[in-house]
PDB file of C-alpha atoms in Angstrom:
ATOM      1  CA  UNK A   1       0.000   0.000   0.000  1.00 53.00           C
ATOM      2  CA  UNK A   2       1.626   3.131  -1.167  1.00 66.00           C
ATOM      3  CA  UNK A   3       1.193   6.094   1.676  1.00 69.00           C
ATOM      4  CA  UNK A   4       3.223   8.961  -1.095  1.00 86.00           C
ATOM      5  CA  UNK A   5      -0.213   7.350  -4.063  1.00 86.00           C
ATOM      6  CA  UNK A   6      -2.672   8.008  -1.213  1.00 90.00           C
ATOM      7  CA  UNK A   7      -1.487  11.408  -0.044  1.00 92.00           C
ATOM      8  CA  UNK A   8      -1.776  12.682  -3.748  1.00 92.00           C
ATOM      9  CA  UNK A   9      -5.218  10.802  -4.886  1.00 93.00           C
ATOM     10  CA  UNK A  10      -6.827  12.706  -1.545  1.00 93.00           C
ATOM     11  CA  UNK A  11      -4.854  15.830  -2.215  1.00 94.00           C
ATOM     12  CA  UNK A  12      -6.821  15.512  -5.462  1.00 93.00           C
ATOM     13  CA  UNK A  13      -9.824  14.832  -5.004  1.00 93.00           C
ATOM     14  CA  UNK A  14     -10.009  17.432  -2.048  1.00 92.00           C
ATOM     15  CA  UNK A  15      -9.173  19.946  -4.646  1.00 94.00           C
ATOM     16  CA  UNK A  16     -11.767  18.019  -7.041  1.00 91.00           C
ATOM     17  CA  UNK A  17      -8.700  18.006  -9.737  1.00 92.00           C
ATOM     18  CA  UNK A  18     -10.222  15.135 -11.945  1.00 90.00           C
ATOM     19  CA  UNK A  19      -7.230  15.466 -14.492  1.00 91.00           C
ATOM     20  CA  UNK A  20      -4.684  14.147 -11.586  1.00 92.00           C
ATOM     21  CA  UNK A  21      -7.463  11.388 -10.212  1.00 92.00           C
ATOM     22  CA  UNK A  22      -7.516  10.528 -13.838  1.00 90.00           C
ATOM     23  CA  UNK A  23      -3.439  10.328 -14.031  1.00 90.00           C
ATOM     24  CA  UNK A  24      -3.324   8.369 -10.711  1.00 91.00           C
ATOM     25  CA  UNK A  25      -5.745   6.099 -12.267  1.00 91.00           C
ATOM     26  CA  UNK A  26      -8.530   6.202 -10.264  1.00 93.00           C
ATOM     27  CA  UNK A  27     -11.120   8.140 -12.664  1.00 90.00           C
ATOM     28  CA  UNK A  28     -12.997   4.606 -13.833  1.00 88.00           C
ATOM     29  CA  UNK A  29     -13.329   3.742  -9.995  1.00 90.00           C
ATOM     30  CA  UNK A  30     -15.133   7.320  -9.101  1.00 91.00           C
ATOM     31  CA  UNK A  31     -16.822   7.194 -12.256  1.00 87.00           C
ATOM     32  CA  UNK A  32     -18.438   3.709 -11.898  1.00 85.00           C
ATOM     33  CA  UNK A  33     -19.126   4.696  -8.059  1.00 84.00           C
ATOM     34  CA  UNK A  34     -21.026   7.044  -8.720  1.00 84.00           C
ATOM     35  CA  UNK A  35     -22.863   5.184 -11.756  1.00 82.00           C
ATOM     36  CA  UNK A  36     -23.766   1.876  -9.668  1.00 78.00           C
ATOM     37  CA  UNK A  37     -25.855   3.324  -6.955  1.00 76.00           C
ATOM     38  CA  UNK A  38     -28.636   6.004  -7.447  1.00 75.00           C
ATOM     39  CA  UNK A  39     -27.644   8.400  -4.771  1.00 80.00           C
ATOM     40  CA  UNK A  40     -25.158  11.081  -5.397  1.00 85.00           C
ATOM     41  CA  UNK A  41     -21.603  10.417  -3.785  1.00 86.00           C
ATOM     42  CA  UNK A  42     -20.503  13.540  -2.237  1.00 88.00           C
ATOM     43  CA  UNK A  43     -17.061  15.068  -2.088  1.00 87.00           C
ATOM     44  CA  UNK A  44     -16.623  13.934   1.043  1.00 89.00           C
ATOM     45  CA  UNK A  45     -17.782  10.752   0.530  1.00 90.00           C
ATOM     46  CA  UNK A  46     -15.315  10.397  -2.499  1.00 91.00           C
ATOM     47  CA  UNK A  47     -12.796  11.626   0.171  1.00 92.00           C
ATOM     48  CA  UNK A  48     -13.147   8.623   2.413  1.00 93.00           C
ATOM     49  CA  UNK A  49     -12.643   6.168   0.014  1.00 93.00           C
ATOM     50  CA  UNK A  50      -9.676   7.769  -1.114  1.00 93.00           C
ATOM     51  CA  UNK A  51      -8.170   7.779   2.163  1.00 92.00           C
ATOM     52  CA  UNK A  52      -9.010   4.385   3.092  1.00 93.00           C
ATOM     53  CA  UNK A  53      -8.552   2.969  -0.763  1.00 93.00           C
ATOM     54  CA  UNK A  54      -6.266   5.325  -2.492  1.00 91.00           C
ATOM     55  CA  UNK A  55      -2.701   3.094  -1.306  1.00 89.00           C
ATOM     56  CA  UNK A  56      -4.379   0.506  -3.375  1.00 89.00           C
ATOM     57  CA  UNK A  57      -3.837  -0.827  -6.880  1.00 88.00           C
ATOM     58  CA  UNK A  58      -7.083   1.170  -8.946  1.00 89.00           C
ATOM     59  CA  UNK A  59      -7.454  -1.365 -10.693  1.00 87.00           C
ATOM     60  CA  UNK A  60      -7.841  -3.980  -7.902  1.00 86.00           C
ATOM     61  CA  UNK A  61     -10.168  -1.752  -6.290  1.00 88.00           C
ATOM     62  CA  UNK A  62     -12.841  -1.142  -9.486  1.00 85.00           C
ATOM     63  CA  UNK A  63     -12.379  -4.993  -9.784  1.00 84.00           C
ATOM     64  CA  UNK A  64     -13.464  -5.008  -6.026  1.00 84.00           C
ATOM     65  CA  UNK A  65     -16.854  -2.770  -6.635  1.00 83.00           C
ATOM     66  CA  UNK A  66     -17.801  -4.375  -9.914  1.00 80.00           C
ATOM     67  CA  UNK A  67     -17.624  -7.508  -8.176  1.00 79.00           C
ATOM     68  CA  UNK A  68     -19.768  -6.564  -4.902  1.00 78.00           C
ATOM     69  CA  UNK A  69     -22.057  -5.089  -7.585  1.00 75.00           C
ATOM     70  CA  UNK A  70     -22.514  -8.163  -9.771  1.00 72.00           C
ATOM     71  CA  UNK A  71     -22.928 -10.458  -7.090  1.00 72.00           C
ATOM     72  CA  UNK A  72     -25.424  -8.670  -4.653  1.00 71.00           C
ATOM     73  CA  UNK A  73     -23.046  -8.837  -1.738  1.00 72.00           C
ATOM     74  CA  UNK A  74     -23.871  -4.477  -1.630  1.00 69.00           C
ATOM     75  CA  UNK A  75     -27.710  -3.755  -1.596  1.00 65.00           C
ATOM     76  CA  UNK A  76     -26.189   0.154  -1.110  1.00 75.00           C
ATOM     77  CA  UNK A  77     -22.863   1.784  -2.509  1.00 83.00           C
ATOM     78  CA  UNK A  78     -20.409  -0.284  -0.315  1.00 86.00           C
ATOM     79  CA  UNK A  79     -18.241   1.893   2.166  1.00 87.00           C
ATOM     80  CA  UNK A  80     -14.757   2.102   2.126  1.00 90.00           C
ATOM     81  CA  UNK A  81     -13.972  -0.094   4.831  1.00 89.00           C
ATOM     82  CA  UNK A  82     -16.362  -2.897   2.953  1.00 87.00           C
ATOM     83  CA  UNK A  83     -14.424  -2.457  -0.153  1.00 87.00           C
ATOM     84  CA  UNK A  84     -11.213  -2.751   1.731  1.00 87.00           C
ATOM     85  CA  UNK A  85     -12.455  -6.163   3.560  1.00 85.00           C
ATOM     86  CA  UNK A  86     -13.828  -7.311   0.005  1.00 83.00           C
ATOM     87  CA  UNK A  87     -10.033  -6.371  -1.269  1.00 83.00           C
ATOM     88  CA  UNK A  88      -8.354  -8.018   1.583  1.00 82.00           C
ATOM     89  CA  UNK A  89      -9.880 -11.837   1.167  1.00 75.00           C
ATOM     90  CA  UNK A  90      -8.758 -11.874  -3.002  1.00 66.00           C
ATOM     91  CA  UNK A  91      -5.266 -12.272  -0.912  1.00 56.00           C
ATOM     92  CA  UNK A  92      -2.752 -11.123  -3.535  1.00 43.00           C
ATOM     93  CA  UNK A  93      -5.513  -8.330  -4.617  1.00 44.00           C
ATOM     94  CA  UNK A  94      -6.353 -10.543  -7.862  1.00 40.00           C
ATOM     95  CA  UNK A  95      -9.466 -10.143  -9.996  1.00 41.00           C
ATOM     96  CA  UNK A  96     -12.107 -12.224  -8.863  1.00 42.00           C
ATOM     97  CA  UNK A  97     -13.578 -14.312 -11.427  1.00 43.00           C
ATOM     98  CA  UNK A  98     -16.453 -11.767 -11.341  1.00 43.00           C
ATOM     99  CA  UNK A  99     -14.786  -9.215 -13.458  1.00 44.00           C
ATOM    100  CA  UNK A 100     -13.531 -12.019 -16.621  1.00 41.00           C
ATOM    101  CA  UNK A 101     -10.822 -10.398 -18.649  1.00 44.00           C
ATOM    102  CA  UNK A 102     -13.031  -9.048 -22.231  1.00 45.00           C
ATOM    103  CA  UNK A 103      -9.843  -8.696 -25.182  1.00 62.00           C
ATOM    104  CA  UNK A 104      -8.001  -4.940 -25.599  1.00 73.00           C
ATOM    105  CA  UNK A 105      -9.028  -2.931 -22.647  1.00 74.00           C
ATOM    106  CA  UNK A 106      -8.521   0.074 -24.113  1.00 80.00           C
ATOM    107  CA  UNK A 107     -11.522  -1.202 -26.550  1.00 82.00           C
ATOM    108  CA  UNK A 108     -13.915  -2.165 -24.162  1.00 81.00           C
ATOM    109  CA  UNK A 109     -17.474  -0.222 -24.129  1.00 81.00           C
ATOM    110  CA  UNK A 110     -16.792   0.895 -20.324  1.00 80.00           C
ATOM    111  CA  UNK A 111     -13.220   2.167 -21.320  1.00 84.00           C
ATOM    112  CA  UNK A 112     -14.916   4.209 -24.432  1.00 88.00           C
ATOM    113  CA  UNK A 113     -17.327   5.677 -22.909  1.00 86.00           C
ATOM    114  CA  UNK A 114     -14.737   7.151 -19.809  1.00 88.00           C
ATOM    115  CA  UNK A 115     -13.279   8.209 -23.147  1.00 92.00           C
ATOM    116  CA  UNK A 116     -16.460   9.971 -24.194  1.00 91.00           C
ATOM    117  CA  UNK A 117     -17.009  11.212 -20.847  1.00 89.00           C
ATOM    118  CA  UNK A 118     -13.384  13.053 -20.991  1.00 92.00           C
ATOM    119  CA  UNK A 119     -14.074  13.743 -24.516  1.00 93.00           C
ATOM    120  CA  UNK A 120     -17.115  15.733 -23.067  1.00 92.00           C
ATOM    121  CA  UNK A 121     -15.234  16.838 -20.077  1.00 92.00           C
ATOM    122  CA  UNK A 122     -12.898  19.139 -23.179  1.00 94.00           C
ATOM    123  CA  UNK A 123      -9.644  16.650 -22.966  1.00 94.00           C
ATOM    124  CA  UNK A 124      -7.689  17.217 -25.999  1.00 95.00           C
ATOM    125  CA  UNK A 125      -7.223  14.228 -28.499  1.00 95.00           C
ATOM    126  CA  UNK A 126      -3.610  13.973 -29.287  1.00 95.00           C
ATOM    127  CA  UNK A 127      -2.249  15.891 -32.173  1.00 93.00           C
ATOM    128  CA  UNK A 128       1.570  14.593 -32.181  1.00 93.00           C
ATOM    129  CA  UNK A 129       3.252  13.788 -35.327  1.00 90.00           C
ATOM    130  CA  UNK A 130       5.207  11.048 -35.927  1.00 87.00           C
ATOM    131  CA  UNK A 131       5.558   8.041 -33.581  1.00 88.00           C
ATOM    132  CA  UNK A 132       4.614   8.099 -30.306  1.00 88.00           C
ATOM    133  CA  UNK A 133       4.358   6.798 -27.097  1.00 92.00           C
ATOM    134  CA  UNK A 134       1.297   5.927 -25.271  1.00 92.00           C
ATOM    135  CA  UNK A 135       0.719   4.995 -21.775  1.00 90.00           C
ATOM    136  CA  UNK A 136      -2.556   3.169 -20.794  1.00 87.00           C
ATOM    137  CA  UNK A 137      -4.244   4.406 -17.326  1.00 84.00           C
ATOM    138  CA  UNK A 138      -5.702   2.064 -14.937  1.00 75.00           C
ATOM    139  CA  UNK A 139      -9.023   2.722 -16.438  1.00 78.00           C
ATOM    140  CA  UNK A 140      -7.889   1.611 -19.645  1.00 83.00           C
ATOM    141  CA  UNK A 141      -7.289   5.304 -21.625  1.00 90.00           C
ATOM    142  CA  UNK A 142      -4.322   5.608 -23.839  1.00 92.00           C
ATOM    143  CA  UNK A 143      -2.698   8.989 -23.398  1.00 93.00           C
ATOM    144  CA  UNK A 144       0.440  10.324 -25.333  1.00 94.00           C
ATOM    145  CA  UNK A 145       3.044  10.328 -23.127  1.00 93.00           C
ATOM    146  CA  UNK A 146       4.261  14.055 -24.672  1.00 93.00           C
ATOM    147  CA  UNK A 147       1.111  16.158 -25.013  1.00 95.00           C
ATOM    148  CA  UNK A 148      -0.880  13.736 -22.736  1.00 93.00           C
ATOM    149  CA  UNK A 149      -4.002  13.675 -25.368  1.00 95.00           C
ATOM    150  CA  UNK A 150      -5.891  10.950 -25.555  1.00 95.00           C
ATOM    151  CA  UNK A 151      -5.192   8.545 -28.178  1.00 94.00           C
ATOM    152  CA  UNK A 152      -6.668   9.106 -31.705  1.00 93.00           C
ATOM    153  CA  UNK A 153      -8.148   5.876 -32.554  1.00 92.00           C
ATOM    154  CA  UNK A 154      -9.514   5.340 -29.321  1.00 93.00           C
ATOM    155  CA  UNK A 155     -11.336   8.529 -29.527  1.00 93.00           C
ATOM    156  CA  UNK A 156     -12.787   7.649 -32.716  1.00 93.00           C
ATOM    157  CA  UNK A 157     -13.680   4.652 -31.807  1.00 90.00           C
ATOM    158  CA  UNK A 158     -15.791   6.195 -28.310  1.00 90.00           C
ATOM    159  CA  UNK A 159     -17.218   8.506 -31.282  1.00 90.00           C
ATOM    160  CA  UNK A 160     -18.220   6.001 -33.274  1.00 88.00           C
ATOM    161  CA  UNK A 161     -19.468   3.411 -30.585  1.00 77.00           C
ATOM    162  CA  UNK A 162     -21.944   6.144 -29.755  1.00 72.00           C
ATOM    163  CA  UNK A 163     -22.992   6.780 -33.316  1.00 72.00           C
ATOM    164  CA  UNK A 164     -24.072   3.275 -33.552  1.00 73.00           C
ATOM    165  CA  UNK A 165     -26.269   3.227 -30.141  1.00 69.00           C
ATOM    166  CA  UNK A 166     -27.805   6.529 -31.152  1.00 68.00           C
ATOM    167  CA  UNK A 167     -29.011   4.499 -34.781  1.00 63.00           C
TER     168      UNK A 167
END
């Protein structure tokens, strides 16, 4: 559990900075948070599972909700401390065989439509020349690793996956 990780994702999400939560990696686990559960999660709601979830791998802990989620074990938005427990018996902080592995993340419909959402939200698409380098968050968005745009393709593919629902 990383203390420095923590420090920053609270520091962040204190300050509501969404493009750092997004850089730490933790953007798809707000995001589906907030989505699961009807009631509005408040800031400082959002606070307390940073500071009890932020040393954490983001990935391990979105693994963690989706799973509580798909399996009924949370009637209500599980706390922080339930994630945590939930977290704790995976052991090694594996995915649970709740949350099966679905081909390219960075092409998978929850992945595009963060994409859309940040799209929305007036990130820039990357407009680099030449090769580049592209790191892939947590939540599965490729970023240019010089302008830190998101990655063409997988902007127009977000575009066009919602072209299709809308026909």
């Amino acid at each position: 559990m990383s203390v420095d990780r923590r420090d920053q994702l609270v520091k962040a999400v204190h300050a509501s900075d969404w493009h750092t939560i997004d850089a730490l990696g933790w953007h798809a686990f707000f995001a589906d948070l907030a989505a699961f559960w009807p009631r509005k999660l408040t800031s400082d709601h959002a606070l307390a599972y940073a500071r009890v979830l932020g040393g954490h791998d983001p990935v391990m802990v979105t693994a963690a909700l989706a799973a509580l989620a798909e399996t009924g074990q949370a009637e209500y938005r599980p706390g922080p401390a339930q994630l945590a427990a939930a977290i704790a018996r995976t052991g090694t902080g594996a995915k649970t065989n709740a949350t099966p592995k679905v081909g390219r993340p960075d092409q998978h419909p929850i992945t595009l439509g963060r994409v859309r959402d940040l799209l929305g939200d007036g990130h820039q698409i990357c407009g680099c020349v030449g090769p580049r380098q592209f790191n892939q968050n947590a939540g599965g968005v490729m970023r240019c690793a010089k302008c830190h745009g998101i990655e063409q393709g997988q902007a127009d593919n977000a575009l066009e996956q919602l072209d299709e629902e809308a026909a």
